[in-house]
Amino acid sequence: MNRVQRIVVVGGGHAGAEASRAAALLGVETVLLTLDPSAVGRMSCNPSIGGQAKGQIVREVDALGGLMGRAADRSGIHFRVLNRSKGPAMHSPRAQCDRTLYEQEVRGFVDAAGVKVLRGEVAGLRFDGRNIAAVVLADGTEIECGAVVLTTGTFLGGVLHAGEDTQHGGRLGEGAAHLLSRNLSSMGLRMGRLKTGTPPRLLRSSIAWEQLELQPSEEPPQRFSFLDEPLLPRRVDCAITRTTPEVHAVIAGNLHRSPMFAGRIQGRGPRYCPSIEDKIHRFADKDSHQIFLEPEGLDNNLIYPNGISTSLPKDVQEEFVRLIPGLEQAEFAAHGYAVEYDHVDPTECDHTLGLKAWPGVYLGGQINGTTGYEEAAGQGFLAGANAALALTGAAPLVLGRHEAYLGVLVDDLVLRGVSEPYRMFTSLAEHRLLLRHHDADVRLAEHAIRLGVLESAQCVHVAQRRERRERAQVLLVQQRFQGRSLEEQLRTPNFGFADALAASPELQQLRLDQRDQDELGMAARYSGYVARELDSVERRRAEEGRHLPTGFDYAAVSHLRAEAREKLGRIRPTTVGQAMRIPGISPADMATVLLHVSVAERKSGTA
């Protein structure tokens, strides 16, 4: 079958923007279909990028040639690195962005890549046998394609909840995609329902800032992009306040009016980003919760009160917000709400994020059961790139768990599935010391260069940085100071990289920038730990490398538990290592499977 050399991306959020741009940069005609072309790259919830583990993902997307980090740098108005008091594997950059400027930057990157952005609601997919042939719009129009990337966000079957009020939509004031949801279900895909929420928006001018603890932006700022994108000339302060027992009493007294507690919301929400009513209920022993007041732009009068996401009725929201210190006179620009939406069980996908049963269909973002702009952007980039690579006959882009947080993210999704919105944490990465945000460009350079989507400036940057670091590492090992190598000295408490430079004129001649110095210093300090991690990765390669037959009949394996038979037959791992990461699969199960695989291979003569 000759597949049409066109990719259609459905949805214009963070996943859709990355997917469409990646596909277009790989040389494939790309159409981005969205309900509202003016909303491409819109920040639906908080006006920030990055955070714990999320900042690492943004830097990985940037290292591969994605747009999120560059757009965040260009629109950033407040920068911080979280977890500075912890080890380097935990350091996580975060930036508040001017919401309007960020959206404009994203759209500029999408347009510059040659993506054709069209308005339309996708009602379903048309197939030629099991292969994608076209997307079908609600008005009956068809757009033929050889691949489609679904990045529907919260719009797939979306319903908004605020107190007793409900309405269809994926975001306040916008529609939802119910026809596509029904079509995906009719394809036999396992579907689920999840929930997220957002806080009210307050007017900056109505807040008593003088009563609050201000949090200034860090200087110099930690950029996301390795290209050192130009920064805005101004910064803004955030502020911190807290809830009080009086606030909790109002919320607790109105839980019966919350759609979640009243049973009107069936979807499960994110455990680590609960609504304020859920916090009050689950942590009844706490009499205070922290709230960050985050400006939505340089000249924007809106404030995002991070920490009080809610779907309580509007009158209750106004009552409890005005009991919070500094917000006694707060004026509301918009009220908080919850959004409930459909998703596809991500175990329906393989490691390319393509559907196993429907070739040419890829999924990215919240449709896979994740939450967060950053997780969406990473999946969108991988799904869009893999759709284009498949159409052009190139090898797919699949990252290992030891290579990137994106590798951990995809591996977790397609092998473990989700029971709640998936959020990335550093604790989910067993090799997180190898996945520091500082060196994502060097770490992922080979993948980025193979893809060919990096701009020439990025290619030059990566090549020069790798060369500088390699030469510097040789000098650190070879040159000695006070009886030790410079690398050994850097492991001691009172010897910094400035001392190494002072001791080595050759090192000075490399003209290492601050980023090089910081990373080389950390690499030396943690070299023993890194060596052990690399040894652990090598030991696991044998397990990962043993392949399982693609069409193996697990149902025919005698003495295999019913749970293992069902999960292995449904998820169809390609290696023993993948199989062992499926929840509920025990070493005994794999021993039984491997015995039958060996017997089958001997009978077929492939052993």
Coordinates of C-alpha atoms in Angstrom, one line a residue:
M1 CA 0.0 0.0 0.0
N2 CA 1.3 3.5 -0.9
R3 CA 0.7 5.7 2.1
V4 CA -0.1 9.4 1.5
Q5 CA 2.9 11.4 2.5
R6 CA 0.9 13.7 4.8
I7 CA 0.6 13.8 8.6
V8 CA -2.5 15.3 10.3
V9 CA -2.1 16.4 13.9
V10 CA -5.3 16.7 15.8
G11 CA -5.2 19.3 18.6
G12 CA -3.1 22.5 19.0
G13 CA -2.0 22.4 22.6
H14 CA 1.6 21.7 23.8
A15 CA 1.6 18.2 22.4
G16 CA 0.1 19.2 19.1
A17 CA 2.5 22.1 18.6
E18 CA 5.5 19.9 19.2
A19 CA 4.2 17.1 17.1
S20 CA 3.3 19.2 14.1
R21 CA 6.6 21.1 14.1
A22 CA 8.7 17.9 14.5
A23 CA 6.9 16.2 11.6
A24 CA 7.2 19.3 9.4
L25 CA 10.9 19.7 10.1
L26 CA 11.4 16.1 9.2
G27 CA 10.2 16.9 5.7
V28 CA 6.6 15.6 5.7
E29 CA 3.6 17.8 4.7
T30 CA 1.9 18.5 8.0
V31 CA -1.6 19.7 8.8
L32 CA -2.6 20.8 12.3
L33 CA -6.4 20.6 12.9
T34 CA -7.7 22.4 15.9
L35 CA -11.1 23.7 17.2
D36 CA -9.5 27.2 17.5
P37 CA -6.5 28.2 15.4
S38 CA -5.9 31.3 17.5
A39 CA -5.3 29.1 20.6
V40 CA -2.3 27.1 19.4
G41 CA 0.1 26.7 22.3
R42 CA -2.3 28.2 24.8
M43 CA -1.5 27.6 28.5
S44 CA -4.8 26.2 29.7
C45 CA -3.9 26.2 33.4
N46 CA -0.9 27.7 35.1
P47 CA 1.4 30.2 33.3
S48 CA 4.6 28.3 34.0
I49 CA 6.9 25.8 32.4
G50 CA 9.2 23.3 34.2
G51 CA 9.4 22.3 37.8
Q52 CA 10.4 19.0 39.5
A53 CA 11.4 16.5 36.7
K54 CA 9.4 18.6 34.3
G55 CA 12.3 21.1 33.9
Q56 CA 14.4 18.1 32.9
I57 CA 11.9 17.1 30.3
V58 CA 11.8 20.6 28.8
R59 CA 15.6 20.6 28.4
E60 CA 15.4 17.1 26.8
V61 CA 12.8 18.4 24.3
D62 CA 15.0 21.3 23.6
A63 CA 18.1 19.1 23.1
L64 CA 16.2 17.1 20.5
G65 CA 15.1 20.2 18.6
G66 CA 11.7 20.9 20.2
L67 CA 10.2 24.4 20.8
M68 CA 9.0 24.5 24.4
G69 CA 12.2 25.6 26.1
R70 CA 12.9 28.3 23.5
A71 CA 9.4 29.7 23.8
A72 CA 9.6 29.7 27.6
D73 CA 12.9 31.5 27.6
R74 CA 11.7 34.2 25.2
S75 CA 8.5 34.8 27.2
G76 CA 9.9 34.1 30.8
I77 CA 9.1 36.7 33.4
H78 CA 10.3 34.8 36.6
F79 CA 12.9 32.1 36.8
R80 CA 13.9 29.7 39.6
V81 CA 15.7 26.4 40.0
L82 CA 13.9 24.1 42.4
N83 CA 15.7 21.7 44.8
R84 CA 19.0 23.6 44.8
S85 CA 19.7 22.3 48.3
K86 CA 19.6 18.7 47.0
G87 CA 22.0 16.9 44.7
P88 CA 22.3 17.9 41.0
A89 CA 20.0 15.1 39.8
M90 CA 17.2 16.9 41.7
H91 CA 17.9 20.4 40.3
S92 CA 14.8 21.4 38.2
P93 CA 14.5 24.7 36.3
R94 CA 11.1 26.5 36.3
A95 CA 9.9 29.7 34.7
Q96 CA 6.8 31.8 34.9
C97 CA 5.9 33.0 31.4
D98 CA 3.9 35.9 30.0
R99 CA 0.9 33.8 28.9
T100 CA 0.2 35.9 25.7
L101 CA 3.8 36.1 24.7
Y102 CA 4.4 32.3 25.2
E103 CA 1.4 31.5 22.9
Q104 CA 2.7 33.9 20.3
E105 CA 6.2 32.3 20.4
V106 CA 4.8 28.8 20.0
R107 CA 2.6 29.8 17.0
G108 CA 5.6 31.5 15.5
F109 CA 7.7 28.3 15.7
V110 CA 4.8 26.2 14.2
D111 CA 4.3 28.6 11.3
A112 CA 8.0 28.9 10.6
A113 CA 8.2 25.1 10.2
G114 CA 5.6 25.2 7.4
V115 CA 2.8 23.6 9.3
K116 CA -0.7 24.3 7.8
V117 CA -3.0 25.2 10.6
L118 CA -6.7 24.6 9.9
R119 CA -9.9 25.0 11.9
G120 CA -12.0 21.8 12.2
E121 CA -13.5 19.2 14.5
V122 CA -12.3 15.7 13.8
A123 CA -15.3 13.3 14.0
G124 CA -13.4 10.1 13.2
L125 CA -10.7 8.2 11.4
R126 CA -11.0 6.3 8.1
F127 CA -8.9 3.2 7.5
D128 CA -7.9 1.1 4.6
G129 CA -8.0 -2.2 6.2
R130 CA -6.1 -1.5 9.5
N131 CA -4.0 1.3 8.1
I132 CA -5.0 5.0 8.5
A133 CA -6.3 6.6 5.3
A134 CA -7.9 9.8 6.3
V135 CA -9.3 11.9 9.1
V136 CA -13.0 12.7 8.8
L137 CA -14.3 16.1 9.9
A138 CA -17.7 16.8 11.5
D139 CA -18.9 18.5 8.3
G140 CA -18.0 15.3 6.3
T141 CA -14.8 16.7 4.8
E142 CA -12.0 14.2 4.6
I143 CA -8.2 14.9 4.7
E144 CA -6.2 12.0 3.4
C145 CA -3.0 11.1 5.3
G146 CA -0.5 8.4 5.9
A147 CA -0.3 9.1 9.6
V148 CA -2.3 10.9 12.3
V149 CA -1.2 12.2 15.7
L150 CA -4.0 12.6 18.2
T151 CA -3.2 15.3 20.8
T152 CA -6.7 16.1 22.1
G153 CA -5.8 17.2 25.6
T154 CA -8.8 17.7 27.9
F155 CA -11.1 18.2 24.9
L156 CA -11.8 14.5 24.2
G157 CA -15.3 14.1 25.6
G158 CA -14.6 17.1 27.8
V159 CA -17.2 18.3 30.4
L160 CA -16.6 21.3 32.7
H161 CA -17.8 21.2 36.4
A162 CA -18.3 24.2 38.8
G163 CA -20.6 23.4 41.7
E164 CA -23.9 22.2 40.4
D165 CA -23.2 23.7 36.9
T166 CA -21.9 21.5 34.1
Q167 CA -21.3 22.2 30.4
H168 CA -19.5 20.5 27.5
G169 CA -16.1 21.8 26.8
G170 CA -12.4 21.1 27.1
R171 CA -11.5 24.6 28.4
L172 CA -13.7 27.5 29.6
G173 CA -15.5 29.1 26.7
E174 CA -14.4 26.4 24.2
G175 CA -16.0 23.3 22.8
A176 CA -15.2 19.6 23.2
A177 CA -14.5 16.6 20.8
H178 CA -17.3 14.1 21.6
L179 CA -17.6 12.6 18.1
L180 CA -14.0 11.6 18.0
S181 CA -14.2 10.0 21.5
R182 CA -17.1 7.8 20.3
N183 CA -15.2 6.9 17.2
L184 CA -12.1 5.8 19.1
S185 CA -14.2 3.7 21.4
S186 CA -15.8 2.0 18.4
M187 CA -12.3 1.0 17.2
G188 CA -12.1 -1.3 20.2
L189 CA -9.6 0.9 22.1
R190 CA -9.8 0.7 25.9
M191 CA -10.8 4.1 27.2
G192 CA -10.9 5.7 30.6
R193 CA -12.0 9.0 32.2
L194 CA -9.8 11.4 34.1
K195 CA -10.2 14.8 35.7
T196 CA -8.1 17.9 36.3
G197 CA -8.9 21.4 37.5
T198 CA -7.9 25.0 37.6
P199 CA -8.1 27.8 40.3
P200 CA -9.9 31.1 39.9
R201 CA -8.1 34.0 38.3
L202 CA -7.8 37.2 40.4
L203 CA -7.1 40.8 39.6
R204 CA -3.6 41.9 40.5
S205 CA -4.8 45.3 41.5
S206 CA -7.1 43.9 44.1
I207 CA -4.4 42.0 46.1
A208 CA -2.7 43.5 49.2
W209 CA 0.9 42.7 48.1
E210 CA 2.4 44.6 51.0
Q211 CA 1.0 42.0 53.4
L212 CA 2.6 39.1 51.5
E213 CA 6.0 37.4 51.3
L214 CA 7.5 38.3 47.9
Q215 CA 9.5 35.8 45.9
P216 CA 11.8 37.5 43.4
S217 CA 13.1 35.9 40.2
E218 CA 16.6 34.4 40.5
E219 CA 19.4 36.2 38.7
P220 CA 21.1 35.3 36.5
P221 CA 18.2 33.2 35.2
Q222 CA 18.6 29.5 34.3
R223 CA 17.5 29.2 30.7
F224 CA 15.8 26.1 29.3
S225 CA 17.2 26.3 25.8
F226 CA 20.9 25.4 25.2
L227 CA 20.8 28.1 22.5
D228 CA 20.7 31.0 25.0
E229 CA 17.6 32.5 23.6
P230 CA 17.1 36.3 24.2
L231 CA 15.3 37.1 27.4
L232 CA 12.8 39.8 28.2
P233 CA 14.3 42.9 29.9
R234 CA 11.9 42.8 32.9
R235 CA 11.0 40.3 35.6
V236 CA 8.1 40.1 38.1
D237 CA 7.9 39.0 41.7
C238 CA 5.6 36.2 42.8
A239 CA 4.2 36.1 46.3
I240 CA 3.3 33.5 48.9
T241 CA 0.3 33.3 51.2
R242 CA -1.4 30.5 53.0
T243 CA -4.9 29.1 53.7
T244 CA -6.2 29.3 57.3
P245 CA -8.4 27.3 59.6
E246 CA -11.3 29.7 58.7
V247 CA -10.7 28.9 55.0
H248 CA -10.8 25.2 55.7
A249 CA -14.0 25.5 57.7
V250 CA -15.8 27.1 54.8
I251 CA -14.6 24.5 52.3
A252 CA -15.3 21.6 54.7
G253 CA -18.8 22.9 55.2
N254 CA -19.5 23.0 51.5
L255 CA -18.0 19.7 50.4
H256 CA -21.5 18.4 49.6
R257 CA -21.7 21.0 46.9
S258 CA -18.5 19.9 45.2
P259 CA -19.2 17.9 42.1
M260 CA -16.4 15.5 43.0
F261 CA -17.8 14.7 46.5
A262 CA -21.4 14.7 45.2
G263 CA -20.5 12.0 42.7
R264 CA -21.0 14.0 39.5
I265 CA -17.4 13.6 38.6
Q266 CA -16.3 9.9 37.9
G267 CA -12.8 10.6 36.5
R268 CA -9.9 10.3 38.9
G269 CA -7.8 13.5 39.4
P270 CA -4.0 13.9 39.8
R271 CA -2.9 12.7 43.2
Y272 CA 0.0 15.1 43.5
C273 CA -1.9 18.2 42.3
P274 CA -5.3 17.9 44.1
S275 CA -8.0 20.4 44.4
I276 CA -8.2 22.5 47.6
E277 CA -11.3 20.7 48.7
D278 CA -9.5 17.4 48.2
K279 CA -6.6 18.6 50.2
I280 CA -8.9 19.7 53.1
H281 CA -10.6 16.3 53.0
R282 CA -7.4 14.2 52.7
F283 CA -5.2 16.2 55.0
A284 CA -7.7 17.1 57.7
D285 CA -4.9 17.4 60.3
K286 CA -3.3 20.3 58.4
D287 CA -4.5 23.8 59.2
S288 CA -2.7 25.6 56.4
H289 CA -1.7 25.1 52.8
Q290 CA 0.8 27.2 50.8
I291 CA -0.4 29.3 47.9
F292 CA 1.8 30.9 45.2
L293 CA 0.4 34.1 43.6
E294 CA 1.8 34.0 40.1
P295 CA 1.4 36.9 37.6
E296 CA 0.2 35.9 34.2
G297 CA 2.2 38.5 32.3
L298 CA 4.3 41.6 32.5
D299 CA 1.4 43.9 31.9
N300 CA -1.4 41.5 32.5
N301 CA -3.7 42.3 35.5
L302 CA -4.4 38.5 36.1
I303 CA -3.0 36.5 38.9
Y304 CA -2.9 32.7 39.1
P305 CA -3.3 31.5 42.7
N306 CA -1.4 28.2 42.5
G307 CA -2.6 25.8 45.1
I308 CA -6.3 26.4 45.2
S309 CA -7.6 24.6 42.2
T310 CA -11.3 24.1 42.8
S311 CA -14.7 23.1 41.4
L312 CA -16.7 24.4 44.3
P313 CA -19.7 26.8 43.4
K314 CA -18.8 30.3 42.6
D315 CA -20.2 31.8 45.8
V316 CA -18.2 29.4 47.9
Q317 CA -15.0 30.2 46.0
E318 CA -15.5 33.9 46.6
E319 CA -16.2 33.3 50.3
F320 CA -13.1 31.2 51.1
V321 CA -10.7 33.1 48.8
R322 CA -11.5 36.4 50.7
L323 CA -10.5 34.8 53.9
I324 CA -7.0 34.2 52.7
P325 CA -4.4 36.7 54.0
G326 CA -3.8 39.4 51.4
L327 CA -6.8 38.4 49.3
E328 CA -9.5 40.0 51.5
Q329 CA -10.5 42.4 48.8
A330 CA -9.8 40.0 45.9
E331 CA -11.8 40.6 42.7
F332 CA -12.4 37.6 40.4
A333 CA -11.7 37.7 36.7
A334 CA -12.8 34.0 36.4
H335 CA -13.8 31.2 38.7
G336 CA -12.1 27.8 39.1
Y337 CA -13.6 24.7 37.6
A338 CA -12.8 21.0 37.0
V339 CA -12.7 19.4 33.6
E340 CA -13.5 15.7 33.1
Y341 CA -12.3 14.1 29.8
D342 CA -11.7 10.8 28.0
H343 CA -8.3 9.1 27.4
V344 CA -7.0 6.0 25.7
D345 CA -5.3 3.3 27.8
P346 CA -1.6 4.0 26.8
T347 CA -0.8 0.3 26.9
E348 CA -2.6 0.3 23.5
C349 CA 0.6 2.0 22.2
D350 CA 4.1 0.7 21.5
H351 CA 7.3 2.6 22.4
T352 CA 6.9 4.8 19.4
L353 CA 3.5 6.0 20.8
G354 CA 1.8 4.4 17.8
L355 CA -1.3 2.3 18.3
K356 CA -0.3 -1.4 18.0
A357 CA -3.6 -2.4 16.4
W358 CA -4.0 0.6 14.1
P359 CA -0.8 1.4 12.1
G360 CA -0.2 5.1 11.4
V361 CA -2.2 6.4 14.4
Y362 CA 0.0 8.0 17.2
L363 CA -1.1 9.4 20.5
G364 CA 0.5 12.2 22.5
G365 CA -0.3 14.1 25.8
Q366 CA -3.4 13.8 27.9
I367 CA -5.0 11.3 25.6
N368 CA -2.4 8.9 27.0
G369 CA -3.5 9.7 30.6
T370 CA -0.7 12.1 31.5
T371 CA -1.0 15.6 33.1
G372 CA 1.3 18.6 32.6
Y373 CA 2.4 20.8 29.7
E374 CA 5.9 19.3 29.8
E375 CA 4.9 15.6 29.6
A376 CA 2.5 16.6 26.8
A377 CA 5.2 18.4 24.9
G378 CA 7.7 15.5 25.2
Q379 CA 5.1 13.0 24.0
G380 CA 4.0 15.2 21.2
F381 CA 7.5 15.6 19.9
L382 CA 8.2 11.9 20.0
A383 CA 4.8 11.0 18.4
G384 CA 5.2 13.6 15.6
A385 CA 8.8 12.6 14.9
N386 CA 8.0 8.9 14.9
A387 CA 5.0 9.4 12.6
A388 CA 7.3 11.2 10.1
L389 CA 10.1 8.7 10.5
A390 CA 7.7 5.9 9.7
L391 CA 6.4 7.6 6.6
T392 CA 9.9 8.3 5.3
G393 CA 11.1 4.7 6.1
A394 CA 13.6 5.8 8.8
A395 CA 14.3 4.1 12.1
P396 CA 12.0 5.2 15.0
L397 CA 13.1 7.4 17.9
V398 CA 12.8 5.3 21.0
L399 CA 14.7 6.5 24.1
G400 CA 15.9 4.2 26.9
R401 CA 15.2 4.7 30.6
H402 CA 18.9 5.4 31.1
E403 CA 19.0 8.0 28.4
A404 CA 16.2 10.4 29.2
Y405 CA 13.2 11.2 31.4
L406 CA 11.2 11.0 28.1
G407 CA 12.3 7.3 27.9
V408 CA 11.1 6.7 31.5
L409 CA 7.8 8.5 30.7
V410 CA 7.0 6.5 27.6
D411 CA 8.2 3.2 29.1
D412 CA 6.0 3.7 32.1
L413 CA 2.9 4.6 30.0
V414 CA 3.0 1.7 27.5
L415 CA 4.0 -1.0 29.9
R416 CA 2.2 0.0 33.1
G417 CA -0.7 2.1 31.9
V418 CA -2.4 4.6 34.2
S419 CA -5.1 4.6 36.9
E420 CA -4.7 8.3 37.5
P421 CA -3.2 11.2 35.6
Y422 CA 0.5 10.4 35.2
R423 CA 2.9 13.0 36.4
M424 CA 6.7 12.7 36.0
F425 CA 8.9 12.8 39.2
T426 CA 12.6 12.4 39.6
S427 CA 11.9 9.4 41.9
L428 CA 10.4 7.5 38.9
A429 CA 13.8 7.5 37.1
E430 CA 16.1 4.8 38.5
H431 CA 19.0 6.3 36.7
R432 CA 18.2 9.9 37.5
L433 CA 21.9 10.7 38.3
L434 CA 22.6 10.1 34.6
L435 CA 19.6 12.3 33.6
R436 CA 20.7 15.7 35.0
H437 CA 19.2 18.6 33.2
H438 CA 22.5 20.3 32.8
D439 CA 23.9 18.0 30.1
A440 CA 20.8 17.0 28.2
D441 CA 22.2 18.5 25.0
V442 CA 25.3 16.4 25.1
R443 CA 23.5 13.3 26.4
L444 CA 20.9 13.3 23.5
A445 CA 23.2 14.7 20.8
E446 CA 23.4 11.5 18.8
H447 CA 19.6 11.2 18.6
A448 CA 19.2 14.9 17.8
I449 CA 21.8 14.8 15.0
R450 CA 20.3 11.6 13.5
L451 CA 16.8 13.3 13.4
G452 CA 18.2 16.2 11.5
V453 CA 15.8 18.8 13.0
L454 CA 18.3 20.9 14.8
E455 CA 19.1 24.3 13.5
S456 CA 22.7 24.9 12.3
A457 CA 23.4 27.0 15.4
Q458 CA 22.3 24.1 17.6
C459 CA 24.5 21.6 15.7
V460 CA 27.5 23.9 16.1
H461 CA 26.7 24.5 19.8
V462 CA 26.5 20.7 20.5
A463 CA 29.6 19.9 18.6
Q464 CA 31.7 22.6 20.3
R465 CA 30.4 21.8 23.7
R466 CA 31.1 18.1 23.4
E467 CA 34.6 18.9 22.1
R468 CA 35.3 21.3 25.0
R469 CA 34.0 18.9 27.6
E470 CA 36.0 15.9 26.2
R471 CA 39.2 17.9 26.1
A472 CA 38.6 19.3 29.6
Q473 CA 37.9 15.9 31.0
V474 CA 41.2 14.6 29.6
L475 CA 43.0 17.5 31.3
L476 CA 41.3 17.0 34.6
V477 CA 42.4 13.4 34.7
Q478 CA 46.0 14.0 33.4
Q479 CA 47.0 17.2 35.2
R480 CA 48.0 17.0 38.9
F481 CA 47.9 19.5 41.7
Q482 CA 49.3 18.8 45.2
G483 CA 49.8 15.1 44.4
R484 CA 46.3 14.5 43.0
S485 CA 44.7 14.8 39.6
L486 CA 42.5 17.8 39.2
E487 CA 39.5 15.4 38.9
E488 CA 40.3 14.0 42.3
Q489 CA 40.8 17.4 43.8
L490 CA 37.3 18.5 42.5
R491 CA 35.9 15.7 44.7
T492 CA 37.2 17.4 47.9
P493 CA 35.1 19.9 49.7
N494 CA 37.2 23.0 49.4
F495 CA 38.4 22.8 45.8
G496 CA 36.1 24.3 43.2
F497 CA 36.4 24.6 39.4
A498 CA 37.9 28.1 39.8
D499 CA 40.7 26.4 41.6
A500 CA 41.1 23.9 38.8
L501 CA 41.3 26.7 36.3
A502 CA 43.9 28.5 38.4
A503 CA 46.0 25.4 38.5
S504 CA 45.8 24.7 34.7
P505 CA 46.7 27.2 32.0
E506 CA 45.7 24.5 29.5
L507 CA 42.2 24.3 31.0
Q508 CA 41.9 28.1 30.8
Q509 CA 42.7 28.1 27.1
L510 CA 39.5 26.0 26.5
R511 CA 37.4 29.1 27.4
L512 CA 34.8 27.0 29.3
D513 CA 31.6 29.0 30.0
Q514 CA 29.9 28.8 33.3
R515 CA 27.6 26.0 32.2
D516 CA 30.6 23.9 31.1
Q517 CA 32.3 24.6 34.4
D518 CA 29.3 23.7 36.5
E519 CA 28.7 20.4 34.6
L520 CA 32.3 19.4 34.6
G521 CA 32.6 20.1 38.3
M522 CA 29.5 18.0 39.1
A523 CA 30.6 15.2 36.8
A524 CA 33.9 15.0 38.7
R525 CA 32.3 15.2 42.1
Y526 CA 29.8 12.4 41.3
S527 CA 32.1 10.3 39.0
G528 CA 32.1 7.3 41.4
Y529 CA 28.3 7.3 41.6
V530 CA 28.0 7.8 37.8
A531 CA 30.4 4.9 37.2
R532 CA 28.2 2.6 39.3
E533 CA 25.1 3.8 37.5
L534 CA 26.7 3.1 34.1
D535 CA 27.7 -0.4 35.3
S536 CA 24.1 -1.0 36.4
V537 CA 22.9 0.0 33.0
E538 CA 25.3 -2.4 31.3
R539 CA 24.3 -5.3 33.6
R540 CA 20.7 -4.7 32.6
R541 CA 21.4 -4.7 28.9
A542 CA 21.5 -8.5 28.8
E543 CA 18.0 -8.6 30.3
E544 CA 16.7 -5.9 28.0
G545 CA 18.4 -7.3 25.0
R546 CA 16.7 -10.7 25.0
H547 CA 13.9 -10.4 22.6
L548 CA 10.5 -12.1 22.9
P549 CA 8.9 -13.4 19.7
T550 CA 6.5 -10.8 18.2
G551 CA 3.6 -13.3 17.6
F552 CA 4.2 -15.5 20.6
D553 CA 1.0 -17.1 21.8
Y554 CA 0.9 -16.5 25.6
A555 CA -2.6 -18.1 25.8
A556 CA -1.0 -21.4 24.9
V557 CA 1.6 -21.3 27.8
S558 CA 0.6 -23.9 30.3
H559 CA 1.0 -23.1 34.0
L560 CA 1.1 -19.4 33.3
R561 CA -1.2 -17.4 35.7
A562 CA -4.3 -15.9 34.1
E563 CA -3.2 -12.3 35.0
A564 CA 0.2 -12.8 33.4
R565 CA -1.4 -14.5 30.3
E566 CA -3.8 -11.6 29.8
K567 CA -1.3 -8.8 30.4
L568 CA 1.5 -10.3 28.3
G569 CA -0.9 -11.0 25.5
R570 CA -2.4 -7.5 25.5
I571 CA 0.7 -5.4 26.0
R572 CA 3.0 -7.7 24.0
P573 CA 6.4 -6.6 25.3
T574 CA 9.3 -7.0 22.9
T575 CA 12.0 -7.8 25.5
V576 CA 12.3 -9.7 28.8
G577 CA 13.2 -6.4 30.5
Q578 CA 10.0 -4.7 29.3
A579 CA 7.9 -7.7 30.4
M580 CA 9.4 -7.6 33.9
R581 CA 8.3 -3.9 34.2
I582 CA 4.6 -4.8 33.6
P583 CA 2.8 -4.7 37.0
G584 CA 1.8 -8.1 38.1
I585 CA 4.4 -10.0 36.1
S586 CA 6.6 -12.1 38.4
P587 CA 10.1 -13.7 37.9
A588 CA 8.3 -17.1 38.0
D589 CA 6.0 -16.0 35.2
M590 CA 8.9 -15.0 33.0
A591 CA 10.8 -18.3 33.8
T592 CA 7.7 -20.2 32.5
V593 CA 7.4 -18.0 29.4
L594 CA 11.1 -18.3 28.6
L595 CA 11.0 -22.1 28.9
H596 CA 8.2 -22.2 26.4
V597 CA 9.9 -19.7 24.1
S598 CA 13.1 -21.8 24.1
V599 CA 11.1 -24.9 23.3
A600 CA 9.3 -23.1 20.4
E601 CA 12.6 -21.8 19.0
R602 CA 14.1 -25.2 19.1
K603 CA 11.2 -26.7 17.2
S604 CA 11.3 -24.0 14.6
G605 CA 15.1 -24.1 14.3
T606 CA 15.6 -20.5 15.3
A607 CA 17.3 -21.1 18.6

